[in-house]
Amino acid sequence: MSETIGFIGLGLMGAGFCKRLIATGRSVVGYDLDPARRAEAEALGVVLAASPAEVAERANPVCIAVTTTKAVQAVVSGDGGILSAKLQLGAIVIDFSTTEIGVTKALAAALAEAGIGFIDAPVSGGPPAAEAGKLAIMAGGAPEMIAAVRPLAESLGLFTHMGAVGAGQATKLVNQALCLTNYVVVAESLRLAEAYGVDAGKIPAALAPGLGNSAVLQAMMPRMVARDFAPKGYARQVLKDLEMLMEAGREQHLAMPMVAQATTLYRMLVAQGDSELDAIAVLKLLPEVEQPSH
């Protein structure tokens, strides 16, 4: 009998997770607010439930991958949420979303009162890495909870226990500071290459052995060169994470000038109506350059 995993949030990331879970021989019971997402997931082989509570009653662990902190709160404690379910002893919730640390800790405490374990396990890598089982997964939680889900988590990617509840989200903030500012740097670098007539398509391979290399360069510059802004992740989600970073920095009185600049640019990108494009569309904010004549 295959292991049955619950999954709440069947969008781009959730679908990637579900494909991987099914490919590794697991059954998935899922839910999403969006009927279109539910239909797409059902076509993948996900068995649909009518609410987060029903998912939690039919599967363990229950995984969450939604786009906002408010959505995570609704899944856990809203009408038809996990806390309203009749759960077996030993139930565990894994939040793969990027969620505010304070809310993460509050939800963990509420679930603990109901006898439900909780792990915050935000990820990096995007839908393709989710489907391939190559995510970076940063986890916060009690050691016994981590041990219970480790076989599942390690089938999804590199799973690192960073500390107590909240440590996963804190590590994701570090990841986002590194990653999202780099989106802007890669866009600037592409414009520089174009201004000097360099074939930008060659840059990722040419720089791969050097210190200028990064996963963002390798994944994003080819798509920027092609002006391929079809969303693998949305600009609005990047802005949400940058705003979260800004707030976290304020709480600790940190100077984060590069994060502040990236936040301003993504605010502009979303304000001009490009929220549903991929985050690499930040390139659009930097004027096209004339190719040099030879």
Tab-separated table of C-alpha atoms in Angstrom:
chain	number	residue	atom	x	y	z
A	1	MET	CA	0.000	0.000	0.000
A	2	SER	CA	1.489	3.330	-1.039
A	3	GLU	CA	2.069	6.216	1.341
A	4	THR	CA	-0.678	8.861	1.096
A	5	ILE	CA	0.480	12.470	1.233
A	6	GLY	CA	-1.811	15.465	1.593
A	7	PHE	CA	-1.116	18.544	-0.503
A	8	ILE	CA	-2.825	21.917	-0.187
A	9	GLY	CA	-1.993	24.430	-2.911
A	10	LEU	CA	-1.927	22.987	-6.425
A	11	GLY	CA	-0.473	25.928	-8.377
A	12	LEU	CA	2.843	25.987	-10.222
A	13	MET	CA	4.871	24.775	-7.238
A	14	GLY	CA	2.202	22.449	-5.901
A	15	ALA	CA	1.835	20.745	-9.258
A	16	GLY	CA	5.609	20.226	-9.391
A	17	PHE	CA	5.545	18.667	-5.927
A	18	CYS	CA	2.614	16.422	-6.807
A	19	LYS	CA	4.280	15.167	-9.985
A	20	ARG	CA	7.335	14.211	-7.941
A	21	LEU	CA	5.316	12.550	-5.180
A	22	ILE	CA	3.346	10.473	-7.687
A	23	ALA	CA	6.517	9.599	-9.623
A	24	THR	CA	8.062	8.252	-6.397
A	25	GLY	CA	5.125	5.887	-5.863
A	26	ARG	CA	3.082	7.903	-3.400
A	27	SER	CA	-0.623	8.687	-3.511
A	28	VAL	CA	-1.636	12.349	-3.186
A	29	VAL	CA	-4.863	13.804	-1.800
A	30	GLY	CA	-5.052	17.487	-2.685
A	31	TYR	CA	-7.011	20.711	-2.454
A	32	ASP	CA	-6.874	24.160	-4.014
A	33	LEU	CA	-9.296	27.084	-3.970
A	34	ASP	CA	-9.047	27.422	-7.762
A	35	PRO	CA	-11.221	24.975	-9.753
A	36	ALA	CA	-8.832	25.159	-12.702
A	37	ARG	CA	-5.885	24.150	-10.504
A	38	ARG	CA	-7.948	21.311	-9.047
A	39	ALA	CA	-8.786	20.022	-12.521
A	40	GLU	CA	-5.134	20.196	-13.614
A	41	ALA	CA	-4.052	18.309	-10.494
A	42	GLU	CA	-6.715	15.650	-10.959
A	43	ALA	CA	-5.395	15.078	-14.474
A	44	LEU	CA	-1.978	14.403	-12.929
A	45	GLY	CA	-3.449	11.710	-10.685
A	46	VAL	CA	-4.161	13.725	-7.539
A	47	VAL	CA	-7.275	12.608	-5.642
A	48	LEU	CA	-9.254	15.733	-4.817
A	49	ALA	CA	-10.659	16.679	-1.415
A	50	ALA	CA	-13.282	19.317	-0.636
A	51	SER	CA	-11.301	21.269	1.982
A	52	PRO	CA	-7.976	21.432	3.816
A	53	ALA	CA	-9.656	19.626	6.726
A	54	GLU	CA	-10.632	16.727	4.477
A	55	VAL	CA	-7.076	16.513	3.138
A	56	ALA	CA	-5.790	16.317	6.717
A	57	GLU	CA	-8.277	13.576	7.608
A	58	ARG	CA	-7.263	11.452	4.623
A	59	ALA	CA	-3.471	11.836	4.574
A	60	ASN	CA	-0.379	12.274	6.739
A	61	PRO	CA	1.749	14.330	6.519
A	62	VAL	CA	-0.163	17.293	5.129
A	63	CYS	CA	1.926	19.608	2.950
A	64	ILE	CA	1.153	23.250	2.175
A	65	ALA	CA	2.474	25.276	-0.771
A	66	VAL	CA	0.540	28.528	-1.139
A	67	THR	CA	1.653	32.016	-2.103
A	68	THR	CA	0.949	34.229	0.915
A	69	THR	CA	1.100	34.164	4.704
A	70	LYS	CA	-2.643	34.884	4.843
A	71	ALA	CA	-3.291	31.850	2.676
A	72	VAL	CA	-1.281	29.650	5.054
A	73	GLN	CA	-3.287	31.031	7.991
A	74	ALA	CA	-6.538	30.246	6.173
A	75	VAL	CA	-5.419	26.702	5.389
A	76	VAL	CA	-4.538	26.026	9.022
A	77	SER	CA	-7.100	27.961	11.032
A	78	GLY	CA	-9.774	29.229	8.614
A	79	ASP	CA	-13.182	27.724	7.877
A	80	GLY	CA	-12.615	24.128	6.846
A	81	GLY	CA	-8.979	24.450	7.869
A	82	ILE	CA	-6.676	21.798	9.241
A	83	LEU	CA	-7.457	22.705	12.866
A	84	SER	CA	-11.113	21.831	12.281
A	85	ALA	CA	-10.227	18.287	11.162
A	86	LYS	CA	-10.426	15.134	13.261
A	87	LEU	CA	-6.824	14.004	13.025
A	88	GLN	CA	-5.021	10.875	14.104
A	89	LEU	CA	-2.284	11.027	16.741
A	90	GLY	CA	1.048	11.801	15.133
A	91	ALA	CA	-0.265	14.062	12.379
A	92	ILE	CA	2.332	16.442	10.934
A	93	VAL	CA	1.933	19.582	8.823
A	94	ILE	CA	4.797	20.669	6.551
A	95	ASP	CA	4.622	24.242	5.267
A	96	PHE	CA	6.679	24.550	2.083
A	97	SER	CA	5.430	28.125	1.599
A	98	THR	CA	7.468	31.251	2.310
A	99	THR	CA	5.710	32.602	5.386
A	100	GLU	CA	6.298	35.376	7.937
A	101	ILE	CA	8.317	34.037	10.879
A	102	GLY	CA	5.968	35.360	13.569
A	103	VAL	CA	2.945	33.768	11.929
A	104	THR	CA	4.867	30.528	11.400
A	105	LYS	CA	5.578	30.288	15.130
A	106	ALA	CA	1.984	31.155	16.060
A	107	LEU	CA	0.556	28.510	13.727
A	108	ALA	CA	3.013	25.933	15.058
A	109	ALA	CA	1.861	26.702	18.606
A	110	ALA	CA	-1.827	26.435	17.672
A	111	LEU	CA	-1.240	23.102	15.948
A	112	ALA	CA	0.805	21.817	18.901
A	113	GLU	CA	-2.121	22.553	21.230
A	114	ALA	CA	-4.200	20.263	19.018
A	115	GLY	CA	-1.529	17.563	19.129
A	116	ILE	CA	-0.333	18.220	15.569
A	117	GLY	CA	3.338	18.527	14.653
A	118	PHE	CA	4.610	21.322	12.440
A	119	ILE	CA	7.657	21.904	10.258
A	120	ASP	CA	8.390	25.097	8.338
A	121	ALA	CA	10.245	23.966	5.220
A	122	PRO	CA	10.420	26.708	2.597
A	123	VAL	CA	12.107	25.737	-0.648
A	124	SER	CA	14.233	27.165	-3.423
A	125	GLY	CA	14.531	25.961	-6.992
A	126	GLY	CA	11.111	26.543	-8.554
A	127	PRO	CA	8.628	24.146	-10.166
A	128	PRO	CA	11.177	22.315	-12.382
A	129	ALA	CA	13.298	21.450	-9.325
A	130	ALA	CA	10.187	20.350	-7.437
A	131	GLU	CA	9.250	17.965	-10.244
A	132	ALA	CA	12.827	16.648	-10.505
A	133	GLY	CA	13.280	16.194	-6.742
A	134	LYS	CA	16.131	18.715	-6.661
A	135	LEU	CA	14.804	21.450	-4.382
A	136	ALA	CA	16.765	23.122	-1.619
A	137	ILE	CA	14.584	22.559	1.460
A	138	MET	CA	15.352	24.564	4.634
A	139	ALA	CA	13.572	23.109	7.640
A	140	GLY	CA	12.674	24.333	11.095
A	141	GLY	CA	11.119	22.030	13.668
A	142	ALA	CA	11.603	19.608	16.540
A	143	PRO	CA	14.148	16.832	15.864
A	144	GLU	CA	11.537	14.067	16.194
A	145	MET	CA	9.322	15.758	13.590
A	146	ILE	CA	12.264	16.209	11.241
A	147	ALA	CA	13.178	12.533	11.617
A	148	ALA	CA	9.604	11.466	10.873
A	149	VAL	CA	9.435	13.314	7.540
A	150	ARG	CA	13.065	12.972	6.430
A	151	PRO	CA	12.522	10.048	3.990
A	152	LEU	CA	9.720	11.983	2.274
A	153	ALA	CA	11.622	15.280	2.255
A	154	GLU	CA	14.828	13.723	0.932
A	155	SER	CA	12.901	12.389	-2.060
A	156	LEU	CA	12.082	16.027	-2.894
A	157	GLY	CA	15.569	17.520	-2.663
A	158	LEU	CA	18.372	18.514	-0.306
A	159	PHE	CA	16.736	18.625	3.127
A	160	THR	CA	18.613	20.567	5.813
A	161	HIS	CA	17.444	20.909	9.416
A	162	MET	CA	18.290	24.511	10.321
A	163	GLY	CA	16.935	24.621	13.888
A	164	ALA	CA	13.669	25.147	15.771
A	165	VAL	CA	10.384	26.246	14.175
A	166	GLY	CA	11.008	29.497	12.287
A	167	ALA	CA	14.597	28.659	11.366
A	168	GLY	CA	13.512	27.391	7.962
A	169	GLN	CA	11.791	30.679	7.172
A	170	ALA	CA	14.781	32.680	8.405
A	171	THR	CA	17.060	30.681	6.118
A	172	LYS	CA	14.685	31.283	3.213
A	173	LEU	CA	15.023	35.033	3.828
A	174	VAL	CA	18.792	34.650	3.464
A	175	ASN	CA	18.222	32.706	0.238
A	176	GLN	CA	15.912	35.400	-1.113
A	177	ALA	CA	18.359	38.194	-0.298
A	178	LEU	CA	20.985	36.337	-2.337
A	179	CYS	CA	18.690	35.197	-5.132
A	180	LEU	CA	16.308	38.074	-5.804
A	181	THR	CA	18.917	40.830	-5.830
A	182	ASN	CA	20.807	38.632	-8.298
A	183	TYR	CA	17.851	38.703	-10.712
A	184	VAL	CA	18.429	42.448	-11.023
A	185	VAL	CA	22.204	42.065	-11.354
A	186	VAL	CA	21.812	39.523	-14.160
A	187	ALA	CA	19.416	41.876	-15.969
A	188	GLU	CA	21.926	44.752	-15.696
A	189	SER	CA	24.715	42.498	-16.910
A	190	LEU	CA	22.699	41.433	-19.937
A	191	ARG	CA	22.132	45.069	-20.922
A	192	LEU	CA	25.873	45.702	-20.555
A	193	ALA	CA	26.678	42.775	-22.836
A	194	GLU	CA	24.167	43.993	-25.416
A	195	ALA	CA	25.562	47.525	-25.327
A	196	TYR	CA	29.013	46.226	-26.268
A	197	GLY	CA	27.774	43.771	-28.884
A	198	VAL	CA	28.686	40.657	-26.911
A	199	ASP	CA	26.683	37.502	-27.687
A	200	ALA	CA	24.941	37.262	-24.337
A	201	GLY	CA	23.835	33.726	-25.107
A	202	LYS	CA	27.460	32.632	-24.606
A	203	ILE	CA	27.900	34.299	-21.226
A	204	PRO	CA	26.558	31.571	-18.893
A	205	ALA	CA	28.891	28.928	-20.333
A	206	ALA	CA	31.832	31.336	-20.602
A	207	LEU	CA	31.578	32.399	-16.959
A	208	ALA	CA	30.657	29.008	-15.480
A	209	PRO	CA	34.124	28.263	-14.005
A	210	GLY	CA	34.566	31.764	-12.571
A	211	LEU	CA	33.477	33.585	-9.424
A	212	GLY	CA	30.811	35.482	-11.373
A	213	ASN	CA	28.872	32.262	-11.909
A	214	SER	CA	25.631	31.532	-10.066
A	215	ALA	CA	22.573	29.321	-10.346
A	216	VAL	CA	20.581	32.466	-11.146
A	217	LEU	CA	22.918	33.346	-14.012
A	218	GLN	CA	22.696	29.864	-15.503
A	219	ALA	CA	18.916	29.573	-15.163
A	220	MET	CA	17.803	33.131	-15.875
A	221	MET	CA	20.110	34.777	-18.410
A	222	PRO	CA	19.210	32.412	-21.290
A	223	ARG	CA	15.542	33.169	-20.691
A	224	MET	CA	16.245	36.902	-20.474
A	225	VAL	CA	18.149	36.729	-23.766
A	226	ALA	CA	15.118	35.030	-25.332
A	227	ARG	CA	12.731	37.515	-23.624
A	228	ASP	CA	10.914	34.439	-22.289
A	229	PHE	CA	8.812	35.950	-19.525
A	230	ALA	CA	6.302	33.057	-19.258
A	231	PRO	CA	5.947	32.491	-15.502
A	232	LYS	CA	7.834	29.722	-13.764
A	233	GLY	CA	7.271	31.955	-10.725
A	234	TYR	CA	5.404	35.263	-10.670
A	235	ALA	CA	6.790	38.788	-10.295
A	236	ARG	CA	4.138	39.420	-7.633
A	237	GLN	CA	5.505	36.539	-5.562
A	238	VAL	CA	9.021	37.943	-5.748
A	239	LEU	CA	7.719	41.332	-4.620
A	240	LYS	CA	5.892	39.644	-1.733
A	241	ASP	CA	9.131	37.986	-0.633
A	242	LEU	CA	11.112	41.211	-0.983
A	243	GLU	CA	8.564	43.091	1.127
A	244	MET	CA	8.883	40.331	3.730
A	245	LEU	CA	12.664	40.746	3.607
A	246	MET	CA	12.355	44.496	4.106
A	247	GLU	CA	10.152	43.980	7.168
A	248	ALA	CA	12.501	41.341	8.615
A	249	GLY	CA	15.414	43.733	8.129
A	250	ARG	CA	13.546	46.533	9.868
A	251	GLU	CA	12.781	44.296	12.843
A	252	GLN	CA	16.510	43.664	13.346
A	253	HIS	CA	17.597	47.224	12.378
A	254	LEU	CA	19.618	45.886	9.455
A	255	ALA	CA	20.996	47.948	6.593
A	256	MET	CA	19.962	46.126	3.393
A	257	PRO	CA	20.507	48.633	0.566
A	258	MET	CA	20.619	46.058	-2.242
A	259	VAL	CA	17.374	44.451	-1.083
A	260	ALA	CA	15.799	47.917	-0.876
A	261	GLN	CA	16.788	48.693	-4.467
A	262	ALA	CA	15.463	45.376	-5.755
A	263	THR	CA	12.204	45.949	-3.865
A	264	THR	CA	11.758	49.345	-5.516
A	265	LEU	CA	12.281	47.833	-8.970
A	266	TYR	CA	9.792	45.012	-8.380
A	267	ARG	CA	7.253	47.500	-7.020
A	268	MET	CA	7.637	49.361	-10.333
A	269	LEU	CA	7.324	46.149	-12.357
A	270	VAL	CA	4.115	45.144	-10.601
A	271	ALA	CA	2.729	48.704	-10.724
A	272	GLN	CA	3.101	48.790	-14.496
A	273	GLY	CA	0.898	45.708	-14.817
A	274	ASP	CA	3.452	42.902	-15.111
A	275	SER	CA	2.647	41.026	-11.896
A	276	GLU	CA	1.751	37.813	-13.721
A	277	LEU	CA	4.983	37.642	-15.722
A	278	ASP	CA	8.037	35.734	-14.550
A	279	ALA	CA	10.294	37.637	-12.155
A	280	ILE	CA	12.986	37.895	-14.850
A	281	ALA	CA	10.724	40.461	-16.523
A	282	VAL	CA	12.531	42.979	-14.287
A	283	LEU	CA	14.661	43.280	-17.431
A	284	LYS	CA	11.817	45.328	-18.942
A	285	LEU	CA	12.559	48.165	-16.516
A	286	LEU	CA	16.033	48.630	-17.998
A	287	PRO	CA	15.854	50.401	-21.367
A	288	GLU	CA	16.716	48.417	-24.489
A	289	VAL	CA	20.119	49.442	-25.837
A	290	GLU	CA	21.149	50.077	-29.401
A	291	GLN	CA	23.426	47.426	-30.807
A	292	PRO	CA	26.838	48.884	-31.690
A	293	SER	CA	27.623	49.162	-35.387
A	294	HIS	CA	30.594	47.268	-36.714
